[in-house]
Amino acid sequence: MKGYVLFFFSVLFVIPVMSQASEIERIQKAGVITVALNRDYPPFCMEKSGTLFGLDVDLAHLLAAHLDVKVRFIRPETYDQQIPGLLAGEADIIMAAMTRTVQRALLVNFSTPYFEVSQAALVRRDKVPADANAYFDLLEIKSIRLGVKAGTTHEDFARQLFPTTAIKLYPTAAAAAEAVARREVDAMVADSPFVRVWHNTHVEHYTAVTALLEPVTREFYAFAIRKGDADFLSWLNVFVEEIKSDGTLDLLVHEYFEQMAWAAKPGEPPA
């Protein structure tokens, strides 16, 4: 009888360990990893002539190469579908410029951060003083109309500072930025990389729209996976540390934020 009891308890302890170690094995056996990307979020994920590219896209290809598998991309219609889709098994990992928060960490496991950002804004120049440079300058705009990408930390932060009636939700940050250009809203808020890149790549709006980029928060992008797989999370953290230490991430940042050849229009030299 004692032998059966020992066997029973050994099974209880062995089975979870086996399941935790199986995610990478499952992906490698399938020969493909499904990655959830952000939709229309330059320079992390963009699409041109049916081809996806961007900093997160390049990192996903590199991650797949390390696992010796192919990569398949999905892009949820709205950002608030990212985590539910992961939990439902629609994706193996979220690589979508996702900010780590304690609320999200209740649902998923986050990797070591790979990118630091701040809340920032695009605003009509005629709505702020000439010396305005930070997100909080928006608080001085009376009856502001504020564009925000739905289901994001930008929305959460905006709702802490502005009345609900002031906030207009959009499916993407790009859509909110275009709403500023069309005067549909007075300003839009997003993470600093998007605001900086949009402003630098839409020179036709320089005279009407300015960027408020002075850091006001410290937030961190990370990759997200389902809970319960310590081995996958450990490997993912090593992957992040390696791309940070070997210069890969710095090279991609230089390519997408400094050289910006991707932003050149046909017939024009790279930006």
mmCIF file of N, CA and C in Angstrom, residues 99-164:
data_model
loop_
_atom_site.group_PDB
_atom_site.id
_atom_site.type_symbol
_atom_site.label_atom_id
_atom_site.label_comp_id
_atom_site.label_asym_id
_atom_site.label_seq_id
_atom_site.Cartn_x
_atom_site.Cartn_y
_atom_site.Cartn_z
ATOM 1 N N THR A 99 2.775 46.968 -23.123
ATOM 2 C CA THR A 99 3.293 47.480 -21.859
ATOM 3 C C THR A 99 3.000 46.497 -20.733
ATOM 4 N N ARG A 100 4.020 46.227 -19.936
ATOM 5 C CA ARG A 100 3.822 45.370 -18.761
ATOM 6 C C ARG A 100 3.049 46.155 -17.702
ATOM 7 N N THR A 101 1.962 45.572 -17.210
ATOM 8 C CA THR A 101 1.213 46.163 -16.097
ATOM 9 C C THR A 101 0.862 45.063 -15.112
ATOM 10 N N VAL A 102 0.591 45.444 -13.873
ATOM 11 C CA VAL A 102 0.250 44.438 -12.865
ATOM 12 C C VAL A 102 -1.088 43.785 -13.185
ATOM 13 N N GLN A 103 -1.993 44.521 -13.820
ATOM 14 C CA GLN A 103 -3.284 43.943 -14.175
ATOM 15 C C GLN A 103 -3.118 42.867 -15.255
ATOM 16 N N ARG A 104 -2.339 43.169 -16.277
ATOM 17 C CA ARG A 104 -2.102 42.188 -17.331
ATOM 18 C C ARG A 104 -1.307 40.990 -16.813
ATOM 19 N N ALA A 105 -0.416 41.243 -15.859
ATOM 20 C CA ALA A 105 0.409 40.168 -15.318
ATOM 21 C C ALA A 105 -0.397 39.159 -14.500
ATOM 22 N N LEU A 106 -1.620 39.512 -14.144
ATOM 23 C CA LEU A 106 -2.501 38.538 -13.498
ATOM 24 C C LEU A 106 -2.972 37.478 -14.496
ATOM 25 N N LEU A 107 -2.913 37.813 -15.778
ATOM 26 C CA LEU A 107 -3.438 36.931 -16.810
ATOM 27 C C LEU A 107 -2.358 36.223 -17.614
ATOM 28 N N VAL A 108 -1.208 36.888 -17.789
ATOM 29 C CA VAL A 108 -0.139 36.332 -18.623
ATOM 30 C C VAL A 108 1.198 36.469 -17.905
ATOM 31 N N ASN A 109 2.194 35.784 -18.417
ATOM 32 C CA ASN A 109 3.569 35.957 -17.954
ATOM 33 C C ASN A 109 4.300 36.873 -18.924
ATOM 34 N N PHE A 110 4.991 37.876 -18.390
ATOM 35 C CA PHE A 110 5.757 38.798 -19.209
ATOM 36 C C PHE A 110 7.239 38.454 -19.161
ATOM 37 N N SER A 111 7.898 38.664 -20.290
ATOM 38 C CA SER A 111 9.342 38.490 -20.367
ATOM 39 C C SER A 111 10.042 39.679 -19.741
ATOM 40 N N THR A 112 11.353 39.594 -19.688
ATOM 41 C CA THR A 112 12.172 40.753 -19.370
ATOM 42 C C THR A 112 11.842 41.864 -20.372
ATOM 43 N N PRO A 113 11.748 43.115 -19.948
ATOM 44 C CA PRO A 113 11.419 44.196 -20.886
ATOM 45 C C PRO A 113 12.478 44.347 -21.975
ATOM 46 N N TYR A 114 12.042 44.769 -23.152
ATOM 47 C CA TYR A 114 12.986 45.014 -24.235
ATOM 48 C C TYR A 114 12.968 46.458 -24.725
ATOM 49 N N PHE A 115 12.024 47.286 -24.222
ATOM 50 C CA PHE A 115 11.944 48.654 -24.715
ATOM 51 C C PHE A 115 11.279 49.531 -23.657
ATOM 52 N N GLU A 116 11.858 50.717 -23.402
ATOM 53 C CA GLU A 116 11.288 51.663 -22.445
ATOM 54 C C GLU A 116 10.623 52.823 -23.176
ATOM 55 N N VAL A 117 9.447 53.224 -22.696
ATOM 56 C CA VAL A 117 8.688 54.299 -23.337
ATOM 57 C C VAL A 117 8.089 55.219 -22.277
ATOM 58 N N SER A 118 7.479 56.296 -22.755
ATOM 59 C CA SER A 118 6.720 57.205 -21.901
ATOM 60 C C SER A 118 5.419 57.553 -22.608
ATOM 61 N N GLN A 119 4.438 57.990 -21.870
ATOM 62 C CA GLN A 119 3.227 58.534 -22.475
ATOM 63 C C GLN A 119 3.591 59.839 -23.179
ATOM 64 N N ALA A 120 3.033 60.042 -24.368
ATOM 65 C CA ALA A 120 3.319 61.238 -25.158
ATOM 66 C C ALA A 120 2.066 61.624 -25.930
ATOM 67 N N ALA A 121 2.161 62.705 -26.708
ATOM 68 C CA ALA A 121 0.954 63.187 -27.391
ATOM 69 C C ALA A 121 1.276 63.920 -28.681
ATOM 70 N N LEU A 122 0.325 63.876 -29.596
ATOM 71 C CA LEU A 122 0.292 64.745 -30.769
ATOM 72 C C LEU A 122 -0.854 65.723 -30.545
ATOM 73 N N VAL A 123 -0.628 66.999 -30.819
ATOM 74 C CA VAL A 123 -1.647 67.996 -30.524
ATOM 75 C C VAL A 123 -1.637 69.100 -31.575
ATOM 76 N N ARG A 124 -2.792 69.663 -31.837
ATOM 77 C CA ARG A 124 -2.882 70.806 -32.734
ATOM 78 C C ARG A 124 -2.109 71.973 -32.122
ATOM 79 N N ARG A 125 -1.258 72.590 -32.933
ATOM 80 C CA ARG A 125 -0.409 73.675 -32.411
ATOM 81 C C ARG A 125 -1.231 74.849 -31.871
ATOM 82 N N ASP A 126 -2.397 75.086 -32.453
ATOM 83 C CA ASP A 126 -3.192 76.233 -32.024
ATOM 84 C C ASP A 126 -3.921 75.973 -30.698
ATOM 85 N N LYS A 127 -3.707 74.780 -30.116
ATOM 86 C CA LYS A 127 -4.365 74.453 -28.849
ATOM 87 C C LYS A 127 -3.432 74.562 -27.640
ATOM 88 N N VAL A 128 -2.128 74.710 -27.879
ATOM 89 C CA VAL A 128 -1.168 74.748 -26.770
ATOM 90 C C VAL A 128 -0.189 75.893 -26.964
ATOM 91 N N PRO A 129 0.443 76.370 -25.877
ATOM 92 C CA PRO A 129 1.471 77.405 -26.004
ATOM 93 C C PRO A 129 2.662 76.890 -26.819
ATOM 94 N N ALA A 130 3.453 77.798 -27.338
ATOM 95 C CA ALA A 130 4.593 77.428 -28.172
ATOM 96 C C ALA A 130 5.627 76.610 -27.416
ATOM 97 N N ASP A 131 5.693 76.805 -26.081
ATOM 98 C CA ASP A 131 6.697 76.085 -25.299
ATOM 99 C C ASP A 131 6.158 74.769 -24.709
ATOM 100 N N ALA A 132 4.976 74.340 -25.089
ATOM 101 C CA ALA A 132 4.416 73.086 -24.595
ATOM 102 C C ALA A 132 5.297 71.927 -25.059
ATOM 103 N N ASN A 133 5.593 70.993 -24.145
ATOM 104 C CA ASN A 133 6.477 69.887 -24.535
ATOM 105 C C ASN A 133 6.128 68.552 -23.880
ATOM 106 N N ALA A 134 5.092 68.526 -23.018
ATOM 107 C CA ALA A 134 4.800 67.287 -22.294
ATOM 108 C C ALA A 134 3.300 66.982 -22.304
ATOM 109 N N TYR A 135 3.015 65.730 -22.113
ATOM 110 C CA TYR A 135 1.637 65.218 -22.071
ATOM 111 C C TYR A 135 0.739 66.082 -21.187
ATOM 112 N N PHE A 136 1.232 66.461 -20.010
ATOM 113 C CA PHE A 136 0.390 67.177 -19.050
ATOM 114 C C PHE A 136 -0.010 68.569 -19.525
ATOM 115 N N ASP A 137 0.643 69.082 -20.577
ATOM 116 C CA ASP A 137 0.216 70.362 -21.146
ATOM 117 C C ASP A 137 -1.189 70.252 -21.746
ATOM 118 N N LEU A 138 -1.613 69.027 -22.041
ATOM 119 C CA LEU A 138 -2.967 68.839 -22.575
ATOM 120 C C LEU A 138 -4.035 69.218 -21.560
ATOM 121 N N LEU A 139 -3.690 69.168 -20.285
ATOM 122 C CA LEU A 139 -4.651 69.478 -19.225
ATOM 123 C C LEU A 139 -5.095 70.938 -19.251
ATOM 124 N N GLU A 140 -4.319 71.766 -19.948
ATOM 125 C CA GLU A 140 -4.648 73.195 -20.026
ATOM 126 C C GLU A 140 -5.626 73.504 -21.150
ATOM 127 N N ILE A 141 -5.942 72.527 -21.971
ATOM 128 C CA ILE A 141 -6.843 72.759 -23.100
ATOM 129 C C ILE A 141 -8.292 72.624 -22.629
ATOM 130 N N LYS A 142 -9.048 73.687 -22.766
ATOM 131 C CA LYS A 142 -10.444 73.659 -22.344
ATOM 132 C C LYS A 142 -11.288 72.857 -23.332
ATOM 133 N N SER A 143 -12.170 72.018 -22.799
ATOM 134 C CA SER A 143 -13.083 71.210 -23.615
ATOM 135 C C SER A 143 -12.323 70.392 -24.664
ATOM 136 N N ILE A 144 -11.234 69.816 -24.249
ATOM 137 C CA ILE A 144 -10.392 69.053 -25.172
ATOM 138 C C ILE A 144 -11.138 67.854 -25.751
ATOM 139 N N ARG A 145 -10.856 67.551 -27.003
ATOM 140 C CA ARG A 145 -11.316 66.326 -27.660
ATOM 141 C C ARG A 145 -10.077 65.466 -27.866
ATOM 142 N N LEU A 146 -10.042 64.339 -27.220
ATOM 143 C CA LEU A 146 -8.812 63.543 -27.151
ATOM 144 C C LEU A 146 -8.995 62.176 -27.803
ATOM 145 N N GLY A 147 -8.149 61.878 -28.785
ATOM 146 C CA GLY A 147 -8.180 60.588 -29.452
ATOM 147 C C GLY A 147 -7.270 59.586 -28.753
ATOM 148 N N VAL A 148 -7.765 58.366 -28.573
ATOM 149 C CA VAL A 148 -7.014 57.329 -27.867
ATOM 150 C C VAL A 148 -7.262 55.970 -28.523
ATOM 151 N N LYS A 149 -6.214 55.165 -28.611
ATOM 152 C CA LYS A 149 -6.384 53.793 -29.088
ATOM 153 C C LYS A 149 -7.054 52.970 -27.999
ATOM 154 N N ALA A 150 -8.132 52.309 -28.341
ATOM 155 C CA ALA A 150 -8.924 51.567 -27.355
ATOM 156 C C ALA A 150 -8.169 50.354 -26.808
ATOM 157 N N GLY A 151 -8.430 50.046 -25.541
ATOM 158 C CA GLY A 151 -7.894 48.841 -24.926
ATOM 159 C C GLY A 151 -6.433 48.894 -24.573
ATOM 160 N N THR A 152 -5.880 50.091 -24.424
ATOM 161 C CA THR A 152 -4.450 50.252 -24.168
ATOM 162 C C THR A 152 -4.202 50.974 -22.842
ATOM 163 N N THR A 153 -2.928 51.016 -22.442
ATOM 164 C CA THR A 153 -2.558 51.801 -21.260
ATOM 165 C C THR A 153 -2.757 53.283 -21.531
ATOM 166 N N HIS A 154 -2.736 53.677 -22.807
ATOM 167 C CA HIS A 154 -3.006 55.083 -23.138
ATOM 168 C C HIS A 154 -4.428 55.444 -22.728
ATOM 169 N N GLU A 155 -5.352 54.545 -23.005
ATOM 170 C CA GLU A 155 -6.741 54.783 -22.615
ATOM 171 C C GLU A 155 -6.867 54.831 -21.092
ATOM 172 N N ASP A 156 -6.239 53.883 -20.405
ATOM 173 C CA ASP A 156 -6.310 53.843 -18.940
ATOM 174 C C ASP A 156 -5.783 55.146 -18.336
ATOM 175 N N PHE A 157 -4.630 55.602 -18.829
ATOM 176 C CA PHE A 157 -4.003 56.812 -18.299
ATOM 177 C C PHE A 157 -4.861 58.032 -18.589
ATOM 178 N N ALA A 158 -5.397 58.091 -19.809
ATOM 179 C CA ALA A 158 -6.228 59.236 -20.190
ATOM 180 C C ALA A 158 -7.482 59.330 -19.324
ATOM 181 N N ARG A 159 -8.073 58.198 -18.992
ATOM 182 C CA ARG A 159 -9.300 58.200 -18.189
ATOM 183 C C ARG A 159 -9.048 58.652 -16.751
ATOM 184 N N GLN A 160 -7.805 58.586 -16.311
ATOM 185 C CA GLN A 160 -7.466 59.093 -14.977
ATOM 186 C C GLN A 160 -7.360 60.613 -14.959
ATOM 187 N N LEU A 161 -7.172 61.214 -16.144
ATOM 188 C CA LEU A 161 -6.891 62.648 -16.209
ATOM 189 C C LEU A 161 -7.983 63.481 -16.877
ATOM 190 N N PHE A 162 -8.748 62.859 -17.755
ATOM 191 C CA PHE A 162 -9.717 63.614 -18.541
ATOM 192 C C PHE A 162 -11.123 63.042 -18.360
ATOM 193 N N PRO A 163 -12.143 63.884 -18.501
ATOM 194 C CA PRO A 163 -13.521 63.382 -18.394
ATOM 195 C C PRO A 163 -13.840 62.412 -19.529
ATOM 196 N N THR A 164 -14.726 61.491 -19.239
ATOM 197 C CA THR A 164 -15.097 60.480 -20.232
ATOM 198 C C THR A 164 -15.604 61.114 -21.523
#
